[in-house]
Amino acid sequence: MADQIKWTNVLSTRPSLEAAVEETVAQAEQELGCEPDLGLVFISSAFASEYSRLMPLLRQRLAKAPILVGCSGGGIVGLSGNRQVRELEGEPAVSLTLAKLPGVKVQAFAIDGDDLPDLDASPESWVELTGVPPADQPHFILLADPFSSRISDLIQGLDFAYPGSVKVGGLASGGPIVGSTALFYNYQLCREGTVGIALSGNIVMETIVAQGCRPIGSPYRVSAGERNIVMELEEEALAGTGKPKTALEALRDLISGLSEADRQLAQHSLFVGVVRDEFKLELESGDFLIRNLLGVDPNTGALAIGDRVRPGQRLQFHLRDAKTSAEDLETLLRKYRQHNSGADAAGALIFSCLGRGENLYGEPDFDSKLFQRYIGNIPVSGFFCNGEIGPVAGSTFLHGYTSVFGICRQP
């Protein structure tokens, strides 16, 4: 057992930061039973006035952890005293994860958004930012400031430099203005950019990306569109057999055929799913990148969406509500368990949107408890994000209203 990954998490709800740090460190070190290789810490925005005190306190108590990263969150996820996963929203909480990773190379990095190369720069330019050789085939955990990180450019560049590497993470949350969130990097407080961890060697990271939507109607093909504007659509099943409709006409026809409940839902929870794999014929959950419907031009019938489109691309309209989000996550968890029993998983991270949680489901701990029901009672930690980072169809994206799980195990 000496060469097995060990992973533990402790969540403290003590209102005193000193007491919360003391509790998490003491219990986590006792449970781990050896010197950690990695520490991850997430702290509630209820402690916003004390962010600057967290790292000095941890440096005193956790000097044996050579690498430590973390961030602030409007909600914090971790294991309570009875080892049940909790999602604590809007109340004091500190979640500390410690991991012993034999045979794993752990590298931390901090990246300033102003230092990002142009998107047409060489892969080597992106490798210089992290200092991680692509030959290591690393997996990445990314925690970013929502205001200064240029995170969409960063994940696009990392995909270019490290194709096939998993990237998961989220944007720090806890305040609506610049400087109201916090990042932590090797016992230092950071207010800007991105901090991250690269894990390579004797470790596998698997992902579940639950976007919480269900498709309505049939898939369409974009007949005319540019940038993020969809001008004309035709039903995929009828492609080439008739005159395309304006995007607004197609949407109106679709909505008119919905049930009354879905028509009501479409007034405030309508989204667009962009198909990522153009060669897949039978589409299912996980094949779409869910994007916001940003606006409508009634004069031209065009729709603006939160992604770039091009003629020939497939898309399908989606709806989101609590029932759909629960069913989507459960379907993905069931599919994961069919392919992997989860028995050898060491630990997991969850990056969930601030718009999920009790605000969506009307009850606490929903996503994380559903995860444990299917994957097992492994340590789970994370936070509620301003945006979630995870892969869809082999490429990494910044999501909204999503729960991203990163599941770590040995090969």
Coordinates of C-alpha atoms in Angstrom, one line a residue:
M1 CA 0.0 0.0 0.0
A2 CA 3.0 2.3 0.3
D3 CA 2.8 3.2 -3.4
Q4 CA -0.9 4.0 -3.4
I5 CA -2.2 7.5 -3.8
K6 CA -3.6 8.8 -0.5
W7 CA -6.2 11.6 -0.6
T8 CA -8.1 13.3 2.2
N9 CA -10.2 16.3 2.8
V10 CA -11.5 18.1 5.9
L11 CA -14.2 20.8 5.9
S12 CA -14.4 23.2 8.9
T13 CA -17.3 25.5 9.7
R14 CA -15.6 27.3 12.6
P15 CA -16.4 31.0 12.5
S16 CA -12.8 31.8 13.6
L17 CA -10.3 31.5 10.9
E18 CA -7.6 30.3 13.3
A19 CA -9.9 27.6 14.6
A20 CA -10.9 26.6 11.1
V21 CA -7.2 26.3 10.0
E22 CA -6.3 24.4 13.2
E23 CA -9.2 21.9 12.7
T24 CA -8.6 21.2 9.0
V25 CA -4.8 20.8 9.3
A26 CA -4.8 18.7 12.4
Q27 CA -7.5 16.3 11.1
A28 CA -6.2 16.1 7.5
E29 CA -2.6 15.4 8.6
Q30 CA -3.9 12.7 11.0
E31 CA -6.0 11.0 8.3
L32 CA -3.3 11.2 5.7
G33 CA -0.7 9.7 8.0
C34 CA 2.3 10.9 6.0
E35 CA 3.9 14.0 4.5
P36 CA 1.7 15.4 1.7
D37 CA 2.9 16.2 -1.8
L38 CA 0.0 18.6 -2.5
G39 CA -2.4 20.8 -0.7
L40 CA -5.6 22.4 -2.1
V41 CA -7.5 25.0 0.0
F42 CA -10.8 26.7 -0.7
I43 CA -12.1 29.4 1.6
S44 CA -15.6 31.0 1.9
S45 CA -16.2 34.6 1.0
A46 CA -17.5 34.9 4.5
F47 CA -13.8 35.2 5.4
A48 CA -13.2 37.9 2.7
S49 CA -11.7 40.4 5.2
E50 CA -9.3 37.7 6.4
Y51 CA -8.0 36.3 3.1
S52 CA -4.5 37.9 3.8
R53 CA -4.3 35.9 7.0
L54 CA -5.0 32.5 5.6
M55 CA -1.5 31.8 4.1
P56 CA 0.5 32.8 7.1
L57 CA -1.7 30.6 9.3
L58 CA -1.3 27.6 6.9
R59 CA 2.5 28.3 6.6
Q60 CA 2.8 27.9 10.4
R61 CA 0.7 24.7 10.5
L62 CA 1.3 23.1 7.1
A63 CA 5.0 23.6 6.4
K64 CA 5.4 20.0 5.2
A65 CA 3.2 20.5 2.1
P66 CA 5.6 21.7 -0.5
I67 CA 2.9 22.8 -3.0
L68 CA -0.3 24.6 -2.0
V69 CA -2.9 26.3 -4.2
G70 CA -6.4 27.4 -3.7
C71 CA -9.0 30.2 -4.0
S72 CA -12.0 31.9 -2.6
G73 CA -15.6 30.8 -3.3
G74 CA -19.1 32.0 -2.7
G75 CA -19.7 28.4 -1.6
I76 CA -17.3 25.7 -0.4
V77 CA -17.5 21.9 -0.8
G78 CA -15.8 19.3 1.5
L79 CA -16.3 16.5 3.9
S80 CA -17.9 17.2 7.3
G81 CA -17.0 15.6 10.6
N82 CA -19.2 12.5 9.8
R83 CA -17.4 12.2 6.4
Q84 CA -20.5 13.3 4.5
V85 CA -20.0 15.8 1.6
R86 CA -21.4 19.2 2.2
E87 CA -22.0 22.3 0.0
L88 CA -21.8 25.3 2.3
E89 CA -23.1 28.5 0.6
G90 CA -22.8 31.9 2.1
E91 CA -21.4 30.8 5.5
P92 CA -17.9 30.5 7.0
A93 CA -16.1 27.4 5.7
V94 CA -12.5 26.3 4.9
S95 CA -11.9 23.1 2.9
L96 CA -8.4 21.6 2.9
T97 CA -7.3 18.7 0.8
L98 CA -4.0 16.9 1.3
A99 CA -2.7 14.3 -1.1
K100 CA 0.3 11.9 -1.1
L101 CA 1.1 11.2 -4.7
P102 CA 3.8 8.5 -5.2
G103 CA 5.2 8.4 -8.7
V104 CA 3.5 11.7 -9.6
K105 CA 5.3 14.8 -10.6
V106 CA 3.6 17.9 -9.1
Q107 CA 4.3 21.3 -10.6
A108 CA 2.7 24.6 -9.5
F109 CA 2.6 27.7 -11.6
A110 CA 1.2 31.2 -11.6
I111 CA 0.3 33.1 -14.8
D112 CA -0.4 36.8 -15.2
G113 CA -3.1 37.5 -17.8
D114 CA -0.9 40.2 -19.3
D115 CA 1.8 37.7 -20.1
L116 CA -0.3 35.4 -22.3
P117 CA 1.1 35.0 -25.9
D118 CA -1.0 35.8 -29.0
L119 CA -3.3 32.9 -29.9
D120 CA -1.3 32.3 -33.0
A121 CA 1.9 31.9 -31.1
S122 CA 3.8 28.6 -31.1
P123 CA 3.1 25.8 -28.6
E124 CA 6.5 26.5 -27.0
S125 CA 5.3 30.0 -26.0
W126 CA 2.5 28.4 -23.9
V127 CA 4.8 25.8 -22.5
E128 CA 7.1 28.5 -21.2
L129 CA 4.2 29.9 -19.1
T130 CA 3.8 26.6 -17.1
G131 CA 7.3 25.2 -17.3
V132 CA 5.8 21.8 -17.8
P133 CA 7.2 19.6 -20.7
P134 CA 4.4 18.3 -23.0
A135 CA 6.2 15.0 -23.0
D136 CA 5.1 14.6 -19.3
Q137 CA 1.5 14.4 -20.5
P138 CA 0.3 16.5 -17.6
H139 CA -3.2 17.0 -16.3
F140 CA -4.1 20.5 -15.1
I141 CA -6.1 22.1 -12.3
L142 CA -6.7 25.8 -13.0
L143 CA -8.0 28.4 -10.6
A144 CA -8.4 31.8 -12.1
D145 CA -9.4 35.4 -11.2
P146 CA -12.5 36.2 -13.2
F147 CA -11.4 39.8 -13.9
S148 CA -7.8 39.6 -15.0
S149 CA -6.9 36.0 -16.1
R150 CA -8.0 36.0 -19.8
I151 CA -8.9 32.5 -19.0
S152 CA -10.6 31.6 -22.3
D153 CA -7.4 32.5 -24.1
L154 CA -5.3 30.5 -21.6
I155 CA -7.3 27.3 -21.9
Q156 CA -7.3 27.6 -25.7
G157 CA -3.5 28.0 -25.6
L158 CA -3.0 25.1 -23.2
D159 CA -5.2 22.9 -25.4
F160 CA -2.9 23.8 -28.3
A161 CA 0.3 23.1 -26.4
Y162 CA -0.9 20.1 -24.4
P163 CA -3.4 18.2 -26.7
G164 CA -5.0 15.3 -24.9
S165 CA -4.2 16.7 -21.4
V166 CA -7.2 17.1 -19.1
K167 CA -7.9 20.6 -17.8
V168 CA -10.4 21.3 -15.0
G169 CA -11.0 24.2 -12.6
G170 CA -13.0 27.3 -12.1
L171 CA -13.0 31.1 -11.6
A172 CA -12.7 32.3 -8.1
S173 CA -15.9 33.8 -6.7
G174 CA -17.1 35.7 -3.7
G175 CA -17.4 39.3 -4.9
P176 CA -18.6 41.3 -7.9
I177 CA -15.7 43.8 -8.2
V178 CA -12.0 43.6 -9.0
G179 CA -10.0 42.6 -6.0
S180 CA -12.9 40.9 -4.2
T181 CA -11.7 37.4 -4.9
A182 CA -8.5 35.6 -3.9
L183 CA -6.1 33.1 -5.3
F184 CA -3.4 31.3 -3.3
Y185 CA -0.2 30.1 -4.7
N186 CA 2.5 28.4 -2.5
Y187 CA 1.6 30.2 0.7
Q188 CA 1.1 33.5 -1.0
L189 CA -2.0 35.6 -1.7
C190 CA -2.6 36.5 -5.3
R191 CA -5.3 38.9 -6.6
E192 CA -4.8 38.5 -10.4
G193 CA -4.2 35.9 -13.1
T194 CA -4.3 32.1 -12.8
V195 CA -2.7 29.7 -10.4
G196 CA -2.5 26.0 -11.3
I197 CA -1.2 22.6 -10.8
A198 CA 0.2 20.1 -13.3
L199 CA 0.0 16.4 -12.4
S200 CA 1.9 13.9 -14.5
G201 CA 3.1 10.3 -14.1
N202 CA 1.3 7.8 -11.9
I203 CA -2.1 9.5 -12.0
V204 CA -5.2 9.6 -14.2
M205 CA -7.7 12.4 -14.2
E206 CA -11.2 11.6 -15.5
T207 CA -13.9 14.2 -16.0
I208 CA -17.7 14.6 -15.8
V209 CA -19.1 17.8 -17.2
A210 CA -22.8 18.3 -16.4
Q211 CA -24.2 21.2 -18.2
G212 CA -27.7 20.6 -16.9
C213 CA -29.7 21.0 -20.1
R214 CA -32.0 18.9 -22.3
P215 CA -32.5 19.3 -26.0
I216 CA -35.9 20.4 -27.5
G217 CA -37.0 19.9 -31.0
S218 CA -34.6 18.6 -33.7
P219 CA -31.0 19.5 -34.6
Y220 CA -30.5 22.4 -37.1
R221 CA -27.8 23.2 -39.5
V222 CA -26.6 26.8 -39.7
S223 CA -27.3 28.0 -43.3
A224 CA -25.9 31.5 -42.8
G225 CA -24.0 32.9 -39.9
E226 CA -20.8 34.7 -38.9
R227 CA -18.9 35.4 -35.7
N228 CA -21.6 34.7 -33.0
I229 CA -24.6 35.6 -35.2
V230 CA -26.9 32.9 -36.5
M231 CA -28.9 34.3 -39.4
E232 CA -30.5 31.2 -41.1
L233 CA -31.3 27.7 -40.0
E234 CA -32.6 24.6 -41.6
E235 CA -33.7 21.4 -39.9
E236 CA -31.0 18.8 -40.3
A237 CA -33.4 16.1 -41.4
L238 CA -34.6 18.5 -44.2
A239 CA -31.3 20.0 -45.1
G240 CA -31.1 20.8 -48.8
T241 CA -34.8 20.1 -49.4
G242 CA -36.3 23.5 -48.8
K243 CA -35.7 27.2 -48.2
P244 CA -33.9 27.9 -44.9
K245 CA -35.7 29.9 -42.3
T246 CA -34.4 32.9 -40.4
A247 CA -33.1 31.7 -37.0
L248 CA -35.9 33.6 -35.3
E249 CA -38.6 31.9 -37.5
A250 CA -37.1 28.5 -36.7
L251 CA -37.1 29.3 -33.0
R252 CA -40.7 30.5 -33.0
D253 CA -41.9 27.4 -34.9
L254 CA -40.1 25.3 -32.3
I255 CA -41.5 27.1 -29.3
S256 CA -45.1 26.9 -30.7
G257 CA -44.9 23.1 -30.6
L258 CA -43.8 22.9 -27.0
S259 CA -45.9 22.0 -24.0
E260 CA -47.2 25.0 -22.0
A261 CA -44.7 24.2 -19.2
D262 CA -41.8 24.2 -21.7
R263 CA -43.0 27.4 -23.3
Q264 CA -43.0 29.1 -19.9
L265 CA -39.5 27.7 -19.2
A266 CA -38.2 29.0 -22.6
Q267 CA -39.0 32.5 -21.6
H268 CA -36.1 32.6 -19.1
S269 CA -34.1 29.3 -19.5
L270 CA -33.5 28.9 -23.2
F271 CA -30.0 28.0 -24.4
V272 CA -28.2 26.9 -27.5
G273 CA -26.3 23.6 -27.7
V274 CA -23.5 23.7 -30.3
V275 CA -22.5 20.2 -31.6
R276 CA -18.8 19.6 -31.1
D277 CA -18.4 16.4 -33.1
E278 CA -19.6 17.0 -36.6
F279 CA -19.3 13.3 -37.5
K280 CA -21.5 11.9 -34.7
L281 CA -25.0 11.1 -36.0
E282 CA -26.8 10.0 -32.8
L283 CA -26.5 13.0 -30.4
E284 CA -26.8 12.6 -26.7
S285 CA -26.0 14.5 -23.4
G286 CA -22.3 15.6 -23.5
D287 CA -22.2 16.1 -27.3
F288 CA -23.2 19.7 -27.0
L289 CA -21.4 22.8 -25.8
I290 CA -24.2 24.8 -24.1
R291 CA -24.1 28.5 -24.7
N292 CA -26.3 31.5 -23.8
L293 CA -28.8 33.0 -26.2
L294 CA -27.6 36.6 -26.0
G295 CA -30.2 38.5 -28.1
V296 CA -32.6 38.6 -31.0
D297 CA -32.8 41.1 -33.9
P298 CA -36.5 41.1 -34.9
N299 CA -35.8 43.1 -38.1
T300 CA -33.4 40.5 -39.6
G301 CA -34.5 37.4 -37.6
A302 CA -30.9 36.8 -36.5
L303 CA -29.9 35.3 -33.1
A304 CA -26.8 36.2 -31.2
I305 CA -25.3 33.3 -29.1
G306 CA -22.3 33.0 -26.7
D307 CA -20.0 31.2 -29.2
R308 CA -18.7 31.5 -32.7
V309 CA -20.7 29.8 -35.5
R310 CA -20.1 29.0 -39.1
P311 CA -22.3 27.7 -42.0
G312 CA -22.8 23.9 -41.9
Q313 CA -22.4 23.7 -38.1
R314 CA -25.1 21.8 -36.2
L315 CA -26.9 23.2 -33.1
Q316 CA -30.0 22.4 -31.1
F317 CA -32.0 24.5 -28.7
H318 CA -32.0 23.4 -25.0
L319 CA -33.9 24.1 -21.8
R320 CA -32.6 24.1 -18.2
D321 CA -34.4 23.6 -14.9
A322 CA -33.7 21.8 -11.7
K323 CA -35.2 18.5 -12.9
T324 CA -33.3 18.6 -16.1
S325 CA -30.0 19.4 -14.3
A326 CA -30.5 16.5 -11.9
E327 CA -31.3 14.0 -14.7
D328 CA -28.4 15.2 -16.8
L329 CA -25.9 14.7 -13.9
E330 CA -27.4 11.4 -13.0
T331 CA -27.1 10.1 -16.6
L332 CA -23.5 11.1 -16.8
L333 CA -22.7 9.5 -13.5
R334 CA -24.4 6.3 -14.4
K335 CA -22.4 6.3 -17.7
Y336 CA -19.2 6.9 -15.8
R337 CA -19.9 4.1 -13.4
Q338 CA -20.6 1.7 -16.2
H339 CA -17.2 2.2 -17.6
N340 CA -15.3 2.5 -14.3
S341 CA -16.6 1.2 -11.0
G342 CA -14.9 4.1 -9.2
A343 CA -13.5 1.7 -6.6
D344 CA -10.0 2.8 -7.4
A345 CA -10.7 6.5 -7.4
A346 CA -8.6 8.3 -4.8
G347 CA -10.4 11.6 -4.6
A348 CA -12.3 14.2 -6.6
L349 CA -12.7 17.9 -7.2
I350 CA -16.0 19.7 -8.0
F351 CA -16.2 23.1 -9.7
S352 CA -19.9 24.1 -9.6
C353 CA -21.6 27.2 -10.8
L354 CA -23.0 29.7 -8.3
G355 CA -26.3 29.3 -10.1
R356 CA -26.6 25.7 -9.1
G357 CA -26.6 24.4 -5.5
E358 CA -29.6 25.2 -3.3
N359 CA -30.5 28.2 -5.5
L360 CA -31.4 25.7 -8.3
Y361 CA -32.5 22.6 -6.5
G362 CA -34.2 24.0 -3.4
E363 CA -32.1 21.7 -1.2
P364 CA -28.5 21.6 -0.1
D365 CA -25.6 19.3 -1.2
F366 CA -27.5 18.0 -4.3
D367 CA -24.7 17.6 -6.9
S368 CA -22.0 16.4 -4.5
K369 CA -24.3 13.8 -2.8
L370 CA -25.5 12.5 -6.1
F371 CA -21.8 12.1 -7.1
Q372 CA -21.0 10.1 -4.0
R373 CA -24.0 7.9 -4.4
Y374 CA -22.7 6.8 -7.8
I375 CA -19.0 7.0 -7.4
G376 CA -18.5 6.0 -3.8
N377 CA -17.5 7.7 -0.6
I378 CA -14.3 9.2 -1.8
P379 CA -13.1 12.6 -0.6
V380 CA -14.7 15.4 -2.6
S381 CA -13.8 19.1 -2.4
G382 CA -14.2 22.2 -4.4
F383 CA -16.1 25.5 -4.6
F384 CA -18.9 27.4 -6.3
C385 CA -17.4 29.3 -9.3
N386 CA -17.9 32.3 -11.5
G387 CA -17.3 30.0 -14.4
E388 CA -16.3 26.4 -14.7
I389 CA -13.4 24.9 -16.7
G390 CA -13.8 21.4 -18.3
P391 CA -13.6 19.5 -21.5
V392 CA -16.4 18.7 -24.0
A393 CA -15.6 16.4 -26.9
G394 CA -11.8 16.7 -26.4
S395 CA -11.5 20.5 -26.2
T396 CA -11.6 22.6 -23.0
F397 CA -14.1 25.4 -22.5
L398 CA -15.3 27.9 -19.9
H399 CA -18.8 27.0 -18.9
G400 CA -21.7 28.5 -17.0
Y401 CA -24.4 26.8 -14.9
T402 CA -22.2 23.6 -15.0
S403 CA -20.8 21.2 -12.5
V404 CA -17.3 19.9 -13.5
F405 CA -15.9 16.9 -11.6
G406 CA -12.2 15.9 -11.9
I407 CA -11.7 12.3 -10.6
C408 CA -8.2 11.3 -9.7
R409 CA -7.0 7.7 -9.6
Q410 CA -3.9 5.6 -10.4
P411 CA -3.6 4.2 -13.9

